[in-house]
mmCIF file of C-alpha atoms in Angstrom:
data_model
loop_
_atom_site.group_PDB
_atom_site.id
_atom_site.type_symbol
_atom_site.label_atom_id
_atom_site.label_comp_id
_atom_site.label_asym_id
_atom_site.label_seq_id
_atom_site.Cartn_x
_atom_site.Cartn_y
_atom_site.Cartn_z
ATOM 1 C CA MET A 1 -20.944 6.037 -16.922
ATOM 2 C CA ASN A 2 -19.042 2.866 -15.973
ATOM 3 C CA LYS A 3 -21.198 0.693 -13.741
ATOM 4 C CA MET A 4 -18.361 0.487 -11.220
ATOM 5 C CA GLY A 5 -19.286 4.040 -10.306
ATOM 6 C CA TYR A 6 -15.966 4.891 -8.706
ATOM 7 C CA ILE A 7 -16.249 8.643 -9.066
ATOM 8 C CA SER A 8 -18.151 11.415 -10.797
ATOM 9 C CA ILE A 9 -16.754 13.130 -13.878
ATOM 10 C CA PHE A 10 -16.075 16.226 -11.742
ATOM 11 C CA GLY A 11 -14.222 14.126 -9.212
ATOM 12 C CA LEU A 12 -12.150 12.502 -11.951
ATOM 13 C CA VAL A 13 -11.127 15.848 -13.410
ATOM 14 C CA SER A 14 -10.102 17.191 -10.001
ATOM 15 C CA VAL A 15 -8.036 14.113 -9.190
ATOM 16 C CA LEU A 16 -6.310 14.150 -12.592
ATOM 17 C CA TYR A 17 -5.425 17.807 -12.089
ATOM 18 C CA LEU A 18 -3.874 17.054 -8.719
ATOM 19 C CA ILE A 19 -1.994 14.045 -10.094
ATOM 20 C CA ILE A 20 -0.387 16.274 -12.742
ATOM 21 C CA ARG A 21 0.669 18.788 -10.083
ATOM 22 C CA VAL A 22 2.115 16.131 -7.785
ATOM 23 C CA ASP A 23 3.883 14.318 -10.639
ATOM 24 C CA ALA A 24 6.473 17.076 -11.004
ATOM 25 C CA ARG A 25 7.845 16.358 -7.544
ATOM 26 C CA ALA A 26 7.369 12.616 -7.860
ATOM 27 C CA HIS A 27 9.502 12.317 -10.975
ATOM 28 C CA GLU A 28 12.238 14.429 -9.447
ATOM 29 C CA VAL A 29 13.506 11.411 -7.482
ATOM 30 C CA LYS A 30 10.885 8.698 -7.773
ATOM 31 C CA GLY A 31 10.812 8.456 -11.546
ATOM 32 C CA ILE A 32 12.878 5.275 -11.675
ATOM 33 C CA ASP A 33 12.432 3.146 -14.788
ATOM 34 C CA GLN A 34 10.828 0.163 -13.122
ATOM 35 C CA ASN A 35 10.990 -1.920 -16.285
ATOM 36 C CA LYS A 36 14.792 -2.107 -16.083
ATOM 37 C CA VAL A 37 14.659 -4.141 -12.877
ATOM 38 C CA GLY A 38 13.657 -7.790 -13.072
ATOM 39 C CA PHE A 39 11.818 -9.758 -10.428
ATOM 40 C CA ASP A 40 14.814 -11.971 -9.625
ATOM 41 C CA ASP A 41 16.994 -8.943 -8.888
ATOM 42 C CA ASN A 42 15.140 -8.072 -5.695
ATOM 43 C CA TYR A 43 12.514 -10.732 -4.959
ATOM 44 C CA VAL A 44 11.934 -14.448 -4.437
ATOM 45 C CA VAL A 45 8.731 -16.515 -4.420
ATOM 46 C CA THR A 46 8.170 -17.742 -0.871
ATOM 47 C CA TRP A 47 4.936 -19.729 -0.999
ATOM 48 C CA GLY A 48 2.450 -21.093 -3.510
ATOM 49 C CA GLN A 49 5.214 -21.650 -6.055
ATOM 50 C CA ASN A 50 2.835 -23.454 -8.404
ATOM 51 C CA ASN A 51 0.616 -20.366 -8.422
ATOM 52 C CA ALA A 52 3.367 -17.857 -9.223
ATOM 53 C CA LEU A 53 4.151 -17.276 -12.896
ATOM 54 C CA LYS A 54 6.932 -15.054 -14.241
ATOM 55 C CA LEU A 55 6.068 -13.224 -17.463
ATOM 56 C CA ASN A 56 7.822 -10.951 -19.949
ATOM 57 C CA GLN A 57 11.316 -12.207 -19.098
ATOM 58 C CA GLY A 58 10.813 -11.626 -15.406
ATOM 59 C CA LYS A 59 9.492 -8.070 -15.761
ATOM 60 C CA GLU A 60 6.029 -9.141 -14.604
ATOM 61 C CA VAL A 61 4.717 -11.725 -12.133
ATOM 62 C CA GLN A 62 1.243 -13.203 -11.919
ATOM 63 C CA LEU A 63 0.008 -14.641 -8.628
ATOM 64 C CA SER A 64 -2.985 -16.975 -8.550
ATOM 65 C CA LEU A 65 -5.429 -18.122 -5.895
ATOM 66 C CA ASP A 66 -7.346 -21.379 -6.102
ATOM 67 C CA ARG A 67 -8.852 -23.739 -3.542
ATOM 68 C CA SER A 68 -5.484 -25.336 -2.848
ATOM 69 C CA SER A 69 -3.370 -22.234 -2.302
ATOM 70 C CA GLY A 70 -2.699 -18.574 -2.788
ATOM 71 C CA SER A 71 0.824 -17.322 -3.450
ATOM 72 C CA GLY A 72 3.327 -14.682 -2.494
ATOM 73 C CA PHE A 73 6.823 -13.288 -2.812
ATOM 74 C CA GLU A 74 9.119 -11.121 -0.711
ATOM 75 C CA SER A 75 12.251 -9.032 -0.999
ATOM 76 C CA LYS A 76 15.626 -10.662 -0.587
ATOM 77 C CA ASN A 77 16.759 -7.786 1.615
ATOM 78 C CA HIS A 78 15.659 -6.207 4.878
ATOM 79 C CA TYR A 79 15.368 -2.422 4.950
ATOM 80 C CA GLU A 80 15.328 0.279 7.615
ATOM 81 C CA SER A 81 14.098 3.176 5.469
ATOM 82 C CA GLY A 82 13.258 3.840 1.861
ATOM 83 C CA PHE A 83 10.734 4.330 -0.901
ATOM 84 C CA PHE A 84 9.039 1.120 -2.018
ATOM 85 C CA GLN A 85 6.672 0.874 -4.961
ATOM 86 C CA ILE A 86 5.062 -1.685 -7.214
ATOM 87 C CA ARG A 87 2.546 -1.680 -10.062
ATOM 88 C CA ILE A 88 -0.520 -3.845 -9.472
ATOM 89 C CA LYS A 89 -3.558 -5.029 -11.422
ATOM 90 C CA VAL A 90 -5.939 -6.798 -9.050
ATOM 91 C CA PRO A 91 -8.273 -9.742 -9.859
ATOM 92 C CA PRO A 92 -11.300 -8.727 -11.977
ATOM 93 C CA LYS A 93 -15.010 -9.576 -11.795
ATOM 94 C CA ASP A 94 -16.310 -11.122 -8.561
ATOM 95 C CA SER A 95 -13.351 -10.948 -6.187
ATOM 96 C CA SER A 96 -15.264 -11.139 -2.915
ATOM 97 C CA GLY A 97 -13.135 -12.457 -0.069
ATOM 98 C CA ILE A 98 -9.849 -12.077 -1.969
ATOM 99 C CA VAL A 99 -7.041 -9.953 -0.554
ATOM 100 C CA THR A 100 -4.224 -8.603 -2.713
ATOM 101 C CA ALA A 101 -1.508 -7.253 -0.418
ATOM 102 C CA PHE A 102 1.649 -5.151 -0.712
ATOM 103 C CA TYR A 103 3.363 -4.415 2.582
ATOM 104 C CA LEU A 104 6.523 -4.115 4.663
ATOM 105 C CA THR A 105 6.901 -6.310 7.739
ATOM 106 C CA SER A 106 9.464 -7.366 10.323
ATOM 107 C CA LYS A 107 7.427 -10.567 10.900
ATOM 108 C CA GLU A 108 8.209 -11.385 14.546
ATOM 109 C CA ASN A 109 5.538 -11.361 17.297
ATOM 110 C CA THR A 110 6.176 -7.723 18.218
ATOM 111 C CA HIS A 111 6.436 -6.809 14.569
ATOM 112 C CA ASP A 112 6.322 -3.506 12.755
ATOM 113 C CA GLU A 113 4.289 -3.507 9.550
ATOM 114 C CA LEU A 114 3.008 -1.106 6.882
ATOM 115 C CA ASP A 115 0.075 -2.494 4.875
ATOM 116 C CA ILE A 116 -1.626 -1.739 1.592
ATOM 117 C CA GLU A 117 -4.412 -4.283 1.023
ATOM 118 C CA PHE A 118 -7.051 -4.482 -1.702
ATOM 119 C CA LEU A 119 -10.294 -5.859 -0.324
ATOM 120 C CA GLY A 120 -12.087 -7.695 -3.133
ATOM 121 C CA ASN A 121 -15.770 -7.165 -3.808
ATOM 122 C CA LYS A 122 -18.734 -8.395 -5.813
ATOM 123 C CA GLU A 123 -18.624 -7.529 -9.498
ATOM 124 C CA GLY A 124 -19.950 -4.026 -10.064
ATOM 125 C CA LYS A 125 -19.034 -2.800 -6.599
ATOM 126 C CA PRO A 126 -15.926 -0.720 -5.900
ATOM 127 C CA ILE A 127 -12.820 -2.362 -4.475
ATOM 128 C CA ARG A 128 -11.569 -0.708 -1.316
ATOM 129 C CA VAL A 129 -7.948 -0.143 -0.365
ATOM 130 C CA GLN A 130 -7.109 -0.618 3.289
ATOM 131 C CA THR A 131 -3.956 0.717 4.924
ATOM 132 C CA ASN A 132 -2.702 -0.214 8.367
ATOM 133 C CA VAL A 133 0.294 0.547 10.570
ATOM 134 C CA PHE A 134 1.694 -1.874 13.156
ATOM 135 C CA THR A 135 4.192 -0.872 15.839
ATOM 136 C CA ASN A 136 5.579 -3.431 18.299
ATOM 137 C CA GLY A 137 2.902 -5.927 17.287
ATOM 138 C CA LYS A 138 -0.031 -3.523 17.682
ATOM 139 C CA GLY A 139 -2.129 -2.678 14.641
ATOM 140 C CA ASP A 140 -5.838 -1.776 14.629
ATOM 141 C CA ARG A 141 -5.041 1.436 12.734
ATOM 142 C CA GLU A 142 -7.092 0.735 9.612
ATOM 143 C CA GLN A 143 -8.121 3.348 7.108
ATOM 144 C CA LYS A 144 -10.121 2.482 3.985
ATOM 145 C CA LEU A 145 -10.880 4.355 0.800
ATOM 146 C CA VAL A 146 -12.594 3.754 -2.507
ATOM 147 C CA LEU A 147 -10.294 4.417 -5.444
ATOM 148 C CA TRP A 148 -11.115 6.988 -8.138
ATOM 149 C CA PHE A 149 -10.493 4.342 -10.826
ATOM 150 C CA ASP A 150 -11.126 0.637 -11.373
ATOM 151 C CA PRO A 151 -7.925 -1.158 -10.221
ATOM 152 C CA THR A 152 -8.852 -4.319 -12.139
ATOM 153 C CA LYS A 153 -8.640 -2.667 -15.572
ATOM 154 C CA ASP A 154 -4.997 -1.644 -15.698
ATOM 155 C CA PHE A 155 -1.792 -1.350 -13.692
ATOM 156 C CA HIS A 156 -1.476 1.450 -11.153
ATOM 157 C CA THR A 157 1.437 2.347 -8.904
ATOM 158 C CA TYR A 158 1.235 1.891 -5.140
ATOM 159 C CA ALA A 159 4.043 3.062 -2.882
ATOM 160 C CA ILE A 160 5.196 3.485 0.702
ATOM 161 C CA LEU A 161 7.681 6.134 1.845
ATOM 162 C CA TRP A 162 9.323 5.313 5.189
ATOM 163 C CA ASN A 163 11.841 7.701 6.689
ATOM 164 C CA PRO A 164 12.703 9.119 10.135
ATOM 165 C CA TYR A 165 10.015 11.786 9.818
ATOM 166 C CA GLN A 166 6.946 10.129 8.353
ATOM 167 C CA ILE A 167 5.374 7.199 6.574
ATOM 168 C CA VAL A 168 3.355 8.087 3.476
ATOM 169 C CA PHE A 169 1.158 5.717 1.477
ATOM 170 C CA TYR A 170 0.731 6.669 -2.210
ATOM 171 C CA VAL A 171 -1.566 5.708 -5.072
ATOM 172 C CA ASP A 172 -0.257 6.911 -8.443
ATOM 173 C CA ASN A 173 1.891 9.517 -6.643
ATOM 174 C CA ILE A 174 -1.105 10.826 -4.685
ATOM 175 C CA PRO A 175 -0.596 10.549 -0.907
ATOM 176 C CA ILE A 176 -3.553 8.800 0.713
ATOM 177 C CA ARG A 177 -2.251 8.450 4.262
ATOM 178 C CA VAL A 178 0.420 9.968 6.495
ATOM 179 C CA PHE A 179 1.708 8.479 9.762
ATOM 180 C CA LYS A 180 4.127 10.849 11.479
ATOM 181 C CA ASN A 181 7.045 10.013 13.738
ATOM 182 C CA THR A 182 5.890 11.333 17.112
ATOM 183 C CA THR A 183 8.205 9.333 19.355
ATOM 184 C CA SER A 184 9.094 12.626 21.037
ATOM 185 C CA GLU A 185 5.463 12.687 22.216
ATOM 186 C CA GLY A 186 5.640 9.137 23.558
ATOM 187 C CA MET A 187 4.128 7.443 20.498
ATOM 188 C CA ASN A 188 5.559 4.320 18.831
ATOM 189 C CA TYR A 189 6.953 4.460 15.300
ATOM 190 C CA PRO A 190 8.010 1.591 12.999
ATOM 191 C CA SER A 191 11.784 1.225 13.258
ATOM 192 C CA LYS A 192 12.574 -2.484 12.901
ATOM 193 C CA PRO A 193 14.193 -3.928 9.770
ATOM 194 C CA MET A 194 11.433 -4.922 7.356
ATOM 195 C CA GLN A 195 11.059 -6.915 4.157
ATOM 196 C CA VAL A 196 8.723 -6.077 1.300
ATOM 197 C CA VAL A 197 6.024 -8.746 0.889
ATOM 198 C CA VAL A 198 3.405 -9.227 -1.850
ATOM 199 C CA SER A 199 0.642 -11.831 -1.658
ATOM 200 C CA LEU A 200 -2.710 -12.994 -2.975
ATOM 201 C CA TRP A 201 -4.712 -14.901 -0.397
ATOM 202 C CA ASN A 202 -8.048 -16.079 1.000
ATOM 203 C CA GLY A 203 -9.456 -13.444 3.342
ATOM 204 C CA GLU A 204 -13.116 -14.363 3.066
ATOM 205 C CA ASP A 205 -13.522 -14.516 6.847
ATOM 206 C CA TRP A 206 -13.295 -10.714 7.047
ATOM 207 C CA ALA A 207 -12.362 -8.900 3.835
ATOM 208 C CA THR A 208 -15.753 -8.289 2.148
ATOM 209 C CA ASP A 209 -18.874 -7.179 4.017
ATOM 210 C CA GLY A 210 -17.279 -8.217 7.274
ATOM 211 C CA GLY A 211 -16.903 -11.790 6.027
ATOM 212 C CA LYS A 212 -20.481 -12.187 4.777
ATOM 213 C CA SER A 213 -19.481 -12.300 1.085
ATOM 214 C CA LYS A 214 -17.475 -15.455 0.426
ATOM 215 C CA ILE A 215 -15.214 -16.435 -2.452
ATOM 216 C CA ASN A 216 -16.998 -17.734 -5.541
ATOM 217 C CA TRP A 217 -14.702 -20.673 -6.262
ATOM 218 C CA ALA A 218 -16.478 -21.364 -9.553
ATOM 219 C CA LEU A 219 -14.502 -18.396 -10.920
ATOM 220 C CA ALA A 220 -11.099 -19.662 -9.717
ATOM 221 C CA PRO A 221 -8.249 -19.293 -10.324
ATOM 222 C CA PHE A 222 -8.150 -15.618 -9.421
ATOM 223 C CA LYS A 223 -5.142 -13.747 -10.787
ATOM 224 C CA ALA A 224 -3.308 -10.564 -9.851
ATOM 225 C CA ASN A 225 -0.426 -9.135 -11.862
ATOM 226 C CA PHE A 226 2.599 -7.154 -10.683
ATOM 227 C CA GLN A 227 5.267 -5.046 -12.364
ATOM 228 C CA GLY A 228 8.081 -2.736 -11.268
ATOM 229 C CA PHE A 229 10.384 -4.523 -8.852
ATOM 230 C CA ASN A 230 12.881 -1.825 -7.939
ATOM 231 C CA ASN A 231 13.166 -0.651 -4.325
ATOM 232 C CA SER A 232 14.970 2.499 -3.193
ATOM 233 C CA GLY A 233 15.859 1.418 0.319
ATOM 234 C CA CYS A 234 18.646 1.328 2.886
ATOM 235 C CA PHE A 235 19.694 -2.236 3.690
ATOM 236 C CA ALA A 236 19.647 -3.152 7.362
ATOM 237 C CA ASN A 237 23.228 -3.820 8.466
ATOM 238 C CA GLY A 238 23.031 -3.574 12.245
ATOM 239 C CA GLU A 239 24.587 -0.117 12.386
ATOM 240 C CA LYS A 240 22.364 2.078 14.548
ATOM 241 C CA ASN A 241 20.733 5.061 12.788
ATOM 242 C CA ALA A 242 22.689 4.469 9.560
ATOM 243 C CA CYS A 243 19.496 4.316 7.503
ATOM 244 C CA GLY A 244 18.351 7.678 8.813
ATOM 245 C CA SER A 245 21.169 9.476 7.026
ATOM 246 C CA SER A 246 20.238 12.409 4.799
ATOM 247 C CA THR A 247 22.583 11.034 2.142
ATOM 248 C CA TYR A 248 19.552 8.998 1.056
ATOM 249 C CA TRP A 249 17.145 11.143 -0.960
ATOM 250 C CA TRP A 250 14.074 9.850 0.874
ATOM 251 C CA ASN A 251 15.518 11.111 4.181
ATOM 252 C CA THR A 252 16.179 14.661 3.030
ATOM 253 C CA GLY A 253 14.309 17.604 4.504
ATOM 254 C CA SER A 254 12.005 17.923 1.524
ATOM 255 C CA TYR A 255 10.541 14.530 2.452
ATOM 256 C CA SER A 256 10.026 15.386 6.113
ATOM 257 C CA LYS A 257 6.525 16.547 5.211
ATOM 258 C CA LEU A 258 4.210 16.693 2.210
ATOM 259 C CA SER A 259 4.847 19.370 -0.389
ATOM 260 C CA ASP A 260 2.121 21.972 -0.893
ATOM 261 C CA SER A 261 0.785 20.191 -3.983
ATOM 262 C CA GLU A 262 0.879 16.829 -2.202
ATOM 263 C CA GLN A 263 -0.988 18.279 0.774
ATOM 264 C CA LYS A 264 -3.752 19.585 -1.503
ATOM 265 C CA ALA A 265 -4.021 16.238 -3.283
ATOM 266 C CA TYR A 266 -4.002 14.406 0.065
ATOM 267 C CA THR A 267 -6.797 16.554 1.471
ATOM 268 C CA ASN A 268 -8.862 16.186 -1.696
ATOM 269 C CA VAL A 269 -8.610 12.408 -1.839
ATOM 270 C CA ARG A 270 -9.364 11.890 1.840
ATOM 271 C CA GLN A 271 -12.386 14.188 1.728
ATOM 272 C CA LYS A 272 -13.852 12.510 -1.336
ATOM 273 C CA TYR A 273 -12.906 8.841 -1.092
ATOM 274 C CA MET A 274 -12.030 7.756 2.433
ATOM 275 C CA ASN A 275 -14.922 5.831 3.958
ATOM 276 C CA TYR A 276 -13.389 4.449 7.149
ATOM 277 C CA ASP A 277 -10.913 5.853 9.659
ATOM 278 C CA TYR A 278 -10.175 4.083 12.921
ATOM 279 C CA CYS A 279 -9.652 7.476 14.531
ATOM 280 C CA SER A 280 -13.352 8.235 13.987
ATOM 281 C CA ASP A 281 -14.673 4.816 15.044
ATOM 282 C CA LYS A 282 -16.290 5.556 18.406
ATOM 283 C CA VAL A 283 -17.607 2.001 18.717
ATOM 284 C CA ARG A 284 -14.097 0.557 18.743
ATOM 285 C CA PHE A 285 -12.438 3.517 20.436
ATOM 286 C CA HIS A 286 -14.489 5.610 22.862
ATOM 287 C CA VAL A 287 -11.428 7.834 23.112
ATOM 288 C CA PRO A 288 -9.442 8.215 19.857
ATOM 289 C CA PRO A 289 -5.991 6.595 19.997
ATOM 290 C CA SER A 290 -3.324 9.061 21.059
ATOM 291 C CA GLU A 291 -1.535 9.224 17.686
ATOM 292 C CA CYS A 292 -4.685 10.362 15.890
ATOM 293 C CA LYS A 293 -4.273 14.017 16.832
ATOM 294 C CA TRP A 294 -0.879 14.039 15.124
ATOM 295 C CA ASN A 295 -1.874 12.178 11.933
ATOM 296 C CA ASN A 296 -5.126 13.904 10.930
#
């Protein structure tokens, strides 16, 4: 058994079975050939230029983190709905304190944001994935899970669906989190134009063991690799509700909720691999936040 100990053999078989079932729906509309889209078509390096390297004729990008800087890139366009995905291989070995992030954000003080963050760990310990949802500048909606594979060994696909009905976070086509639009119940829902942002940065103050495990700079530079730079999104153009149109496949009724196979995969993954949910954190929240009853 691999010392990373991500899952049991039984768990692996069950997850692979569910991935196969979900794949049929995923490839119906999400099976875009990511290799046909180059980095420069949709993205631009925004910081740490010396630590961003384009590979394979722009079909792959490597971000590095050293003592001087991390690095990051973002989409050229702002979106108001869509399906956004990227393939990631996170830094190997001892990655304590290192955060690899893929997210959508509107950036301003009262920003909306949808986060997928890899929280690095000591070699031999599993790397956790943290998701978060910000609405009008308020976050504190973290959920964390341990993946059923080692994300340092190969590329895997991570995605965010954002439409008028729901936000779904995916790992290899398996939904790992759903945040529903419950504005009719008085809840907030991300609706501001957002850019896609990818970064590799120093998060040692909080990311691993609550900030107790620091970055081992003797192993620097740390490197994360990215592929698949196509986004299926509606560009923000100032026209109210235009990006909620059902002419976009991601806004159609079939994406207003999880399919039956997705729901089974979602339940399975959350039961087996989720190890933190803000909705269950009674120390932080004596009364669960209002949206929790709609999203569990």
